[in-house]
CSV table of C-alpha atoms in Angstrom, one decimal:
chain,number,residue,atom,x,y,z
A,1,UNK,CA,84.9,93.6,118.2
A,2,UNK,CA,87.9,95.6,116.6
A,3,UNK,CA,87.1,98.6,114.1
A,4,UNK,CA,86.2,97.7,110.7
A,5,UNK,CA,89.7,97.8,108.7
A,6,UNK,CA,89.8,101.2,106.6
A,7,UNK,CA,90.6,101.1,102.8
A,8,UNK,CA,91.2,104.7,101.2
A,9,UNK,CA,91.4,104.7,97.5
A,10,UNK,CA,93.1,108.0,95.7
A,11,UNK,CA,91.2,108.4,92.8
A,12,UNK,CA,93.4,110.3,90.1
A,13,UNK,CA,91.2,111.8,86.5
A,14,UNK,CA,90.6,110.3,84.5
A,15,UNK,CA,90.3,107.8,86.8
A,16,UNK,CA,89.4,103.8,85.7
A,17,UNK,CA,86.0,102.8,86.8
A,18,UNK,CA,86.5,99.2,87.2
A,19,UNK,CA,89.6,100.3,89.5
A,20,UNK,CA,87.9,102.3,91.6
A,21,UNK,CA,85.0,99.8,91.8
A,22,UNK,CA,87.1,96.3,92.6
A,23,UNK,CA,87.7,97.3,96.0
A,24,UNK,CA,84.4,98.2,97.0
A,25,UNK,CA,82.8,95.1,95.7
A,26,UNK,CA,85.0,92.7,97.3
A,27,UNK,CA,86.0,94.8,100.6
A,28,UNK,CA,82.4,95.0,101.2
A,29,UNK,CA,81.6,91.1,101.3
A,30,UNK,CA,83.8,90.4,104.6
A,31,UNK,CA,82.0,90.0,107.8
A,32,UNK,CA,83.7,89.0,110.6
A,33,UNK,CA,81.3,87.5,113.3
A,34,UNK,CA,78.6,89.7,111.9
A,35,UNK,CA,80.7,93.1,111.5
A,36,UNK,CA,82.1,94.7,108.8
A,37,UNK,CA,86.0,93.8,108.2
A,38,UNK,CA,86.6,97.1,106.0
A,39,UNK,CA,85.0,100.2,105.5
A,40,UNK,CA,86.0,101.5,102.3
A,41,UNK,CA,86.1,105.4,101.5
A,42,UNK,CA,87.2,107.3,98.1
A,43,UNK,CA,89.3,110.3,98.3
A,44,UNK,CA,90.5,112.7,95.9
A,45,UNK,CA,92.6,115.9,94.8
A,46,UNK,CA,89.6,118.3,94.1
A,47,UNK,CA,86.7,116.6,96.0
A,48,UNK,CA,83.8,116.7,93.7
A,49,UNK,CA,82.9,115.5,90.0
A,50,UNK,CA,85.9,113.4,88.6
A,51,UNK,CA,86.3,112.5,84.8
A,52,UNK,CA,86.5,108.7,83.8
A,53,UNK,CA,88.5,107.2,81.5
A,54,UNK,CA,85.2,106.1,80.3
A,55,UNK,CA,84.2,110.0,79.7
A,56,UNK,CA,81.6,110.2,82.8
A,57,UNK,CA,81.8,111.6,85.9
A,58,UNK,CA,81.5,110.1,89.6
A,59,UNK,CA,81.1,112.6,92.5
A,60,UNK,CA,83.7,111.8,95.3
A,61,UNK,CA,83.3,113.7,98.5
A,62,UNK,CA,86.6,113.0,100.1
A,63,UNK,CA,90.2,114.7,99.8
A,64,UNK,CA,93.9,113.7,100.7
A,65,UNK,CA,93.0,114.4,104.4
A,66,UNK,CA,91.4,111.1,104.6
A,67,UNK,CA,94.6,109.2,103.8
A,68,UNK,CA,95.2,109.8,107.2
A,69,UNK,CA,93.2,108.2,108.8
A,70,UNK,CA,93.6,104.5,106.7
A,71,UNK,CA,94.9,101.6,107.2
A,72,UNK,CA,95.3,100.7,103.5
A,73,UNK,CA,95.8,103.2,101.1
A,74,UNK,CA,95.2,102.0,97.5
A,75,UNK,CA,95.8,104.0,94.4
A,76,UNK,CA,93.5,103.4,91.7
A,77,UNK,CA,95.1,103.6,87.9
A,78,UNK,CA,94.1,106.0,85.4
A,79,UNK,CA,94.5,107.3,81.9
A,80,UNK,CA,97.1,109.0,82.7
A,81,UNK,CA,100.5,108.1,83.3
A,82,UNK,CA,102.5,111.5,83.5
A,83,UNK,CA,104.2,112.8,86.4
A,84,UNK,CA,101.7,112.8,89.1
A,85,UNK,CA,100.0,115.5,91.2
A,86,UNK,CA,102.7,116.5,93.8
A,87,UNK,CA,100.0,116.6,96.1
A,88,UNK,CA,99.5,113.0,95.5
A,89,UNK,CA,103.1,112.4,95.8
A,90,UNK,CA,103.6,113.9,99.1
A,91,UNK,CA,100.6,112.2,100.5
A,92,UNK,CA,102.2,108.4,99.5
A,93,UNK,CA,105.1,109.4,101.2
A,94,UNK,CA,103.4,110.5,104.3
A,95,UNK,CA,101.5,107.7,103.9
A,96,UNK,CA,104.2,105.1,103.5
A,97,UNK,CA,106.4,107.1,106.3
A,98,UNK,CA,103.7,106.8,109.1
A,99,UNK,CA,103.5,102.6,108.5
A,100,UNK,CA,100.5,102.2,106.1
A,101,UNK,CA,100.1,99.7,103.6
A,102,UNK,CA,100.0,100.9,100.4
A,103,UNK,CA,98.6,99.5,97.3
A,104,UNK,CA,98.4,100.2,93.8
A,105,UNK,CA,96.0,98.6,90.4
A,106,UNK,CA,97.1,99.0,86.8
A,107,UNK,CA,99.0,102.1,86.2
A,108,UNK,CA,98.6,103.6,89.8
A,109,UNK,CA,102.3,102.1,90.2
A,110,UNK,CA,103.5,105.4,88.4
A,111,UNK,CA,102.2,107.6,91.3
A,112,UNK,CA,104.2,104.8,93.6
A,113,UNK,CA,107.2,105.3,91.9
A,114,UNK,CA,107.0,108.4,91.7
A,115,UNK,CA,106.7,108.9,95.1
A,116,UNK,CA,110.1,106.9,95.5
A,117,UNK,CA,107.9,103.9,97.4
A,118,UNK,CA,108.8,101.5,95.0
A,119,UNK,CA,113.0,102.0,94.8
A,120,UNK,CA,114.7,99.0,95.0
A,121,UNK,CA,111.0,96.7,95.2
A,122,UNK,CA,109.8,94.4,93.0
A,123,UNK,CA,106.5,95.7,91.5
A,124,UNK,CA,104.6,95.8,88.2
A,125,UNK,CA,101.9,97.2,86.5
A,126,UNK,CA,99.7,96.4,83.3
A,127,UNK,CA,101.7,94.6,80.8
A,128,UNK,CA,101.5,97.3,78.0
A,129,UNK,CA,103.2,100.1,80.5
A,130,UNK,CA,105.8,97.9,81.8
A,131,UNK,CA,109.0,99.3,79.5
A,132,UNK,CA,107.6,102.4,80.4
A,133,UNK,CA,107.5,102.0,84.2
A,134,UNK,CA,110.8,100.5,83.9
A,135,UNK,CA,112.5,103.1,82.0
A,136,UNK,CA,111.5,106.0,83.6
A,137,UNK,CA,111.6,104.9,87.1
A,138,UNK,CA,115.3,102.3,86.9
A,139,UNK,CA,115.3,101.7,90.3
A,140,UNK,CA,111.9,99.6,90.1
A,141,UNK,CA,112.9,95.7,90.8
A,142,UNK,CA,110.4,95.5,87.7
A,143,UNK,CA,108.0,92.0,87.4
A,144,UNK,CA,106.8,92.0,83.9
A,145,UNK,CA,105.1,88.9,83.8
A,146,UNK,CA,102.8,88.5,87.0
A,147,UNK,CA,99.5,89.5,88.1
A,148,UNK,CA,100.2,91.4,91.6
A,149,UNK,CA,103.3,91.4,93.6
A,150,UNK,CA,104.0,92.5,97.3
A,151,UNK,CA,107.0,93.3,98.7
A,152,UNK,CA,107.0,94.3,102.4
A,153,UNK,CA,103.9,97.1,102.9
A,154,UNK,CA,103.9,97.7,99.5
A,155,UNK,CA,101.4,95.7,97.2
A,156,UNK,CA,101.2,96.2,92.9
A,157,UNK,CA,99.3,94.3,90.3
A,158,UNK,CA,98.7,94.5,86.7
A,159,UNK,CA,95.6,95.6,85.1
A,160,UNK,CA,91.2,95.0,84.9
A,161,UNK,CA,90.9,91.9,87.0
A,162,UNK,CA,94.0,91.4,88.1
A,163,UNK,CA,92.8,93.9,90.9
A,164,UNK,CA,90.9,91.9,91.7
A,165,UNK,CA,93.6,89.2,92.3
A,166,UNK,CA,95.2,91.4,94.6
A,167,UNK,CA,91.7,92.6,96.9
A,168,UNK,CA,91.5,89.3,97.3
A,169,UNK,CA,95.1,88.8,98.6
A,170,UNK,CA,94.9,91.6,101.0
A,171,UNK,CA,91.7,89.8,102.3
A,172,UNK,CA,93.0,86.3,102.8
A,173,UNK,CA,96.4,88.4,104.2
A,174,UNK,CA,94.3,90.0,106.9
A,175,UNK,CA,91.6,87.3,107.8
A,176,UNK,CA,92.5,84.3,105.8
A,177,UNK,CA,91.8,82.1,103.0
A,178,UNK,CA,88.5,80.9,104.3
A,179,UNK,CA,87.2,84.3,104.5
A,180,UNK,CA,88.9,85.7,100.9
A,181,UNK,CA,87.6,82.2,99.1
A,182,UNK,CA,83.5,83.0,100.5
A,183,UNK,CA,84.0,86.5,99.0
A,184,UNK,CA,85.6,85.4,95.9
A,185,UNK,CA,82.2,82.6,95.4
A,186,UNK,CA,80.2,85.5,96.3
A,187,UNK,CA,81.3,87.7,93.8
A,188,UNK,CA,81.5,84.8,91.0
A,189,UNK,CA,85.3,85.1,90.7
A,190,UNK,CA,88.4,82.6,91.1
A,191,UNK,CA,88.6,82.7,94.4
A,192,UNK,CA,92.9,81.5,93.8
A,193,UNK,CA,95.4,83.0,91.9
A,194,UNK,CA,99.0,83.5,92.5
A,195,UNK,CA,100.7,86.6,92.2
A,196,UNK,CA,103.2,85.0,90.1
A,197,UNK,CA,100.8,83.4,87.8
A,198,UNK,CA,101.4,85.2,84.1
A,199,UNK,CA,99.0,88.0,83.3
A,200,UNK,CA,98.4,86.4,79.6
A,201,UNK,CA,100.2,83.8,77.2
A,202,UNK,CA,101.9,84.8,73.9
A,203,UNK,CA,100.4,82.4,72.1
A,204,UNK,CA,97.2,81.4,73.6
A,205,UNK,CA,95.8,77.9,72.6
A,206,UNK,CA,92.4,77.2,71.1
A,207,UNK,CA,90.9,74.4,73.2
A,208,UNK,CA,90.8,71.0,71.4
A,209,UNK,CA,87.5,69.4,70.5
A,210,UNK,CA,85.7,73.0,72.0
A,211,UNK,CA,86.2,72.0,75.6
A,212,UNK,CA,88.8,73.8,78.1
A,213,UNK,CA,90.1,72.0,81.2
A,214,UNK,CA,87.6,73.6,83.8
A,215,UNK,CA,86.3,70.4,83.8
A,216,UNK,CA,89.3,68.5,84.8
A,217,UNK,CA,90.7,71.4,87.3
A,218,UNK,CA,87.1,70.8,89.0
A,219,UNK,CA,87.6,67.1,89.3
A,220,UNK,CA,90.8,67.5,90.5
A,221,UNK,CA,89.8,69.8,93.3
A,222,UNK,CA,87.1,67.2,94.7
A,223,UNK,CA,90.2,64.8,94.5
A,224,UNK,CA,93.2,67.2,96.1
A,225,UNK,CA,93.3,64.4,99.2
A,226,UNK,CA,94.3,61.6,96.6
A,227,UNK,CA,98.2,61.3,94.7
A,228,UNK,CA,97.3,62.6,91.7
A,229,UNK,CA,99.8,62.4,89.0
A,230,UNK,CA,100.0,64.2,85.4
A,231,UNK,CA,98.7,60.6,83.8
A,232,UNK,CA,95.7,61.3,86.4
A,233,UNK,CA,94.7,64.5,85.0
A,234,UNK,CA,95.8,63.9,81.2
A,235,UNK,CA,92.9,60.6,81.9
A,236,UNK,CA,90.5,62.6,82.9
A,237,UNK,CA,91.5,65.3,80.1
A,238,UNK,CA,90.6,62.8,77.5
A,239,UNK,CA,94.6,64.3,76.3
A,240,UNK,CA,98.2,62.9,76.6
A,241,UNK,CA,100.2,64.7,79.2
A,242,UNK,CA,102.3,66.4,76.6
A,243,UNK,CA,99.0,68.1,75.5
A,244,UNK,CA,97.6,68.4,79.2
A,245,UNK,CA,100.5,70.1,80.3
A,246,UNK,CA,100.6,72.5,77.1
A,247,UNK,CA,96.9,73.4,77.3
A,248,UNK,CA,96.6,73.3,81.1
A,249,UNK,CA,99.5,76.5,81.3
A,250,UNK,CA,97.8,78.1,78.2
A,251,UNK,CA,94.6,78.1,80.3
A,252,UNK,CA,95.8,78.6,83.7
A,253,UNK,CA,99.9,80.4,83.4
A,254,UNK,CA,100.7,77.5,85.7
A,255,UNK,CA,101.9,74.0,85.0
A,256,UNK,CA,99.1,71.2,86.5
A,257,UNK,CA,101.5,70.5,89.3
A,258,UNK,CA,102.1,74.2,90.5
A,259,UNK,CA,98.2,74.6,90.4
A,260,UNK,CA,97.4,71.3,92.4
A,261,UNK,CA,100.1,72.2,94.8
A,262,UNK,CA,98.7,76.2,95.3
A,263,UNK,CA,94.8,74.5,95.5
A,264,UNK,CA,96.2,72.2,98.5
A,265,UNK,CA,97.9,74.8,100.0
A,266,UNK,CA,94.7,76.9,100.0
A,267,UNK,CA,93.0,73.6,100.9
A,268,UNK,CA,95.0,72.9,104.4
A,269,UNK,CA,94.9,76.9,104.7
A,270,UNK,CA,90.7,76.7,105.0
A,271,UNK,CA,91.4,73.2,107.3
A,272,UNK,CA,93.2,75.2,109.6
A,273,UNK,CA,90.9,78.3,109.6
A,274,UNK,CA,87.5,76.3,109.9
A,275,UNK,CA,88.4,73.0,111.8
A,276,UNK,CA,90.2,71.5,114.8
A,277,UNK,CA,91.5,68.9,112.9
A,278,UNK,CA,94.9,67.4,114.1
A,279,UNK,CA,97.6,68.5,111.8
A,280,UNK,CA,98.4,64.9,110.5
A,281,UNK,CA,94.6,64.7,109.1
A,282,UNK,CA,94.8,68.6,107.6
A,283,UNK,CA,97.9,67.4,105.5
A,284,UNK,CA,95.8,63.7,104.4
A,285,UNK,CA,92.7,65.5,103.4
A,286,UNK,CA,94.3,68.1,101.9
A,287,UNK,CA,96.4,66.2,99.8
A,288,UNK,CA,99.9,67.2,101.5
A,289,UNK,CA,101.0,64.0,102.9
A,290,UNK,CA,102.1,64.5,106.5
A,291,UNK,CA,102.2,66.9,108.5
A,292,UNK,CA,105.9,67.9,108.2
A,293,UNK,CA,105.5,67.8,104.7
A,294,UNK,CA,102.4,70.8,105.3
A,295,UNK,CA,104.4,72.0,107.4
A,296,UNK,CA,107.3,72.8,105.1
A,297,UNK,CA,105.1,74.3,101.8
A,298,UNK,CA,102.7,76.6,104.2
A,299,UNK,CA,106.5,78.0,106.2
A,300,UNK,CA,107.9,78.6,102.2
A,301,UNK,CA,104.4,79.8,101.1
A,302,UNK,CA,103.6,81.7,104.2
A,303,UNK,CA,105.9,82.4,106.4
A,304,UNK,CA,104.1,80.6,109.2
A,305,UNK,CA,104.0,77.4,110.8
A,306,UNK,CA,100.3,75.3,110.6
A,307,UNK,CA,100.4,75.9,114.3
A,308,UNK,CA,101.2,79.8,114.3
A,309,UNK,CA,98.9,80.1,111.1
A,310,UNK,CA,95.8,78.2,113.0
A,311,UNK,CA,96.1,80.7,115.7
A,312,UNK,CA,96.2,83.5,113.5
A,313,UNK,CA,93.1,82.9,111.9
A,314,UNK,CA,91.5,80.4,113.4
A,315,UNK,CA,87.5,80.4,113.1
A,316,UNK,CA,86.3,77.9,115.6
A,317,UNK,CA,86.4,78.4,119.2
A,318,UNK,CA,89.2,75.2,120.2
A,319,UNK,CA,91.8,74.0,117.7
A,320,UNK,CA,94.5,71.5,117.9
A,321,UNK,CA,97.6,72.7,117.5
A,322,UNK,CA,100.2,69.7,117.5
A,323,UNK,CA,101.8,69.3,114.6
């Protein structure tokens, strides 16, 4: 069995709680054939007691020196958003020069920036802070309107949960969807969001009648192997499809089609993780048609054929691999 992945997360007063907690929490739900998939470790400038933006102190043991030995580096955000340590700074580019992926949450992006790791990338950072990311770092391919974004090694999301959002990407990156969606149900979160799915709507919609469209989106997942249609979904709504379509991106940041394409993406990715289905009966049940048609939205989505995918992160012993 391989070593247990190593996560390092800089820790910068005053430092976010919930940042610093996100990746511990879900990092620490993978097993991999009864081992650990990450060991996750804290470092910091001073090791020692560390203020909180909440005004308390957690004691963290480690310093830059351990950003050395990881294999993800992840800089939590803080309060602060002024020009970082340049201790900090030199480490990210140490960091980023010897190959390691590097992440940040919320406003850790500043730190990123700073360190010149994010010239000429698309990243983003909490909504509220984007002008100012943008304006004091121009070079920034800024995404304003998105919960995480990765581009090459280097991986940026927005703010609270949307760290969450991106743990979980770096999980179903590294061991699959299958393994990120059982650690998303055991930490009572939505185990699928897209990067690009808005971090919040202008004008956000009360539901009609007190009712949102969980309902509907829960039906439609224990139907992704039939053709459903927007009259389908507005049915089932109890709403016409103007008003579906209206609520259902108010609710979700996606339109009903973008979200049932992404959920049977994410179903055929679990097919080809956990079964040795042929390819033609992975597409059927997961609501993709045929198997060239899965096999041209996982290549855009992914990158990878159903094939290359299957043997990447395949969890049963013999799989089928024509497609």
């Amino acid at each position: 069995m391989p070593p247990a992945h190593r996560v390092v997360v800089i820790s910068t007063p005053p430092v976010s709680m919930f940042n610093i907690a996100i990746p511990e929490m879900l990092f620490s739900k993978v097993e991999i054939d009864g081992s650990p998939g990450y060991e996750t470790l804290y470092c910091t400038l001073d090791p020692g007691p560390v203020r909180t933006s909440g005004g308390l102190d957690v004691h963290i043991e480690g310093g830059l020196d351990l950003i050395a030995t990881a294999d993800t580096v992840i800089l939590a955000g803080a309060g602060s958003r002024e020009e970082p340590d340049p201790r900090i700074v030199a480490a990210l580019r140490r960091a980023s020069a010897d190959g390691r992926r590097i992440a940040s949450i919320c406003t850790g992006a500043f730190a990123l920036a700073e360190a010149g790791l994010l010239d000429g990338r698309a990243a983003t950072t909490y909504w509220t802070y984007t002008d100012q990311l943008g304006n004091r770092y121009p070079r920034v391919d800024l995404q304003k309107d998105v919960l995480f974004v990765q581009d090459g090694p280097v991986l940026t999301s927005s703010g609270y949960a949307a760290g969450i959002d991106l743990c979980l990407h770096i999980i179903r990156t590294d061991y699959g969807a299958a393994v990120a969606n059982h650690v998303a149900r055991l930490t009572l979160v939505a185990p699928v969001r897209p990067g690009g799915q808005t971090q919040f709507t202008d004008t956000p919609l009360p539901p009609e009648r007190g009712v949102s469209f969980a309902c509907t989106r829960a039906w439609a997942m224990q139907h992704l192997d039939e053709p459903l249609t927007l009259t389908d979904l507005a049915r089932n709504g109890g709403v016409s499809v103007r008003t579906l379509s209206r609520r259902f991106h108010a609710e979700t940041g996606l339109s009903p089609l973008q979200w049932l394409l992404h959920q049977r993406i994410e179903r055929a990715r679990e097919l080809l993780e956990t079964t040795a289905l042929p390819m033609d009966q992975v597409a059927r049940a997961s609501g993709l048609g045929t198997a060239d048609s899965m096999r041209q939205h996982i290549q855009r989505r992914l990158g990878l054929t159903p094939s290359a995918y299957r043997a990447s992160f395949t969890r049963v012993a013999t799989a089928a691999t024509s497609e």
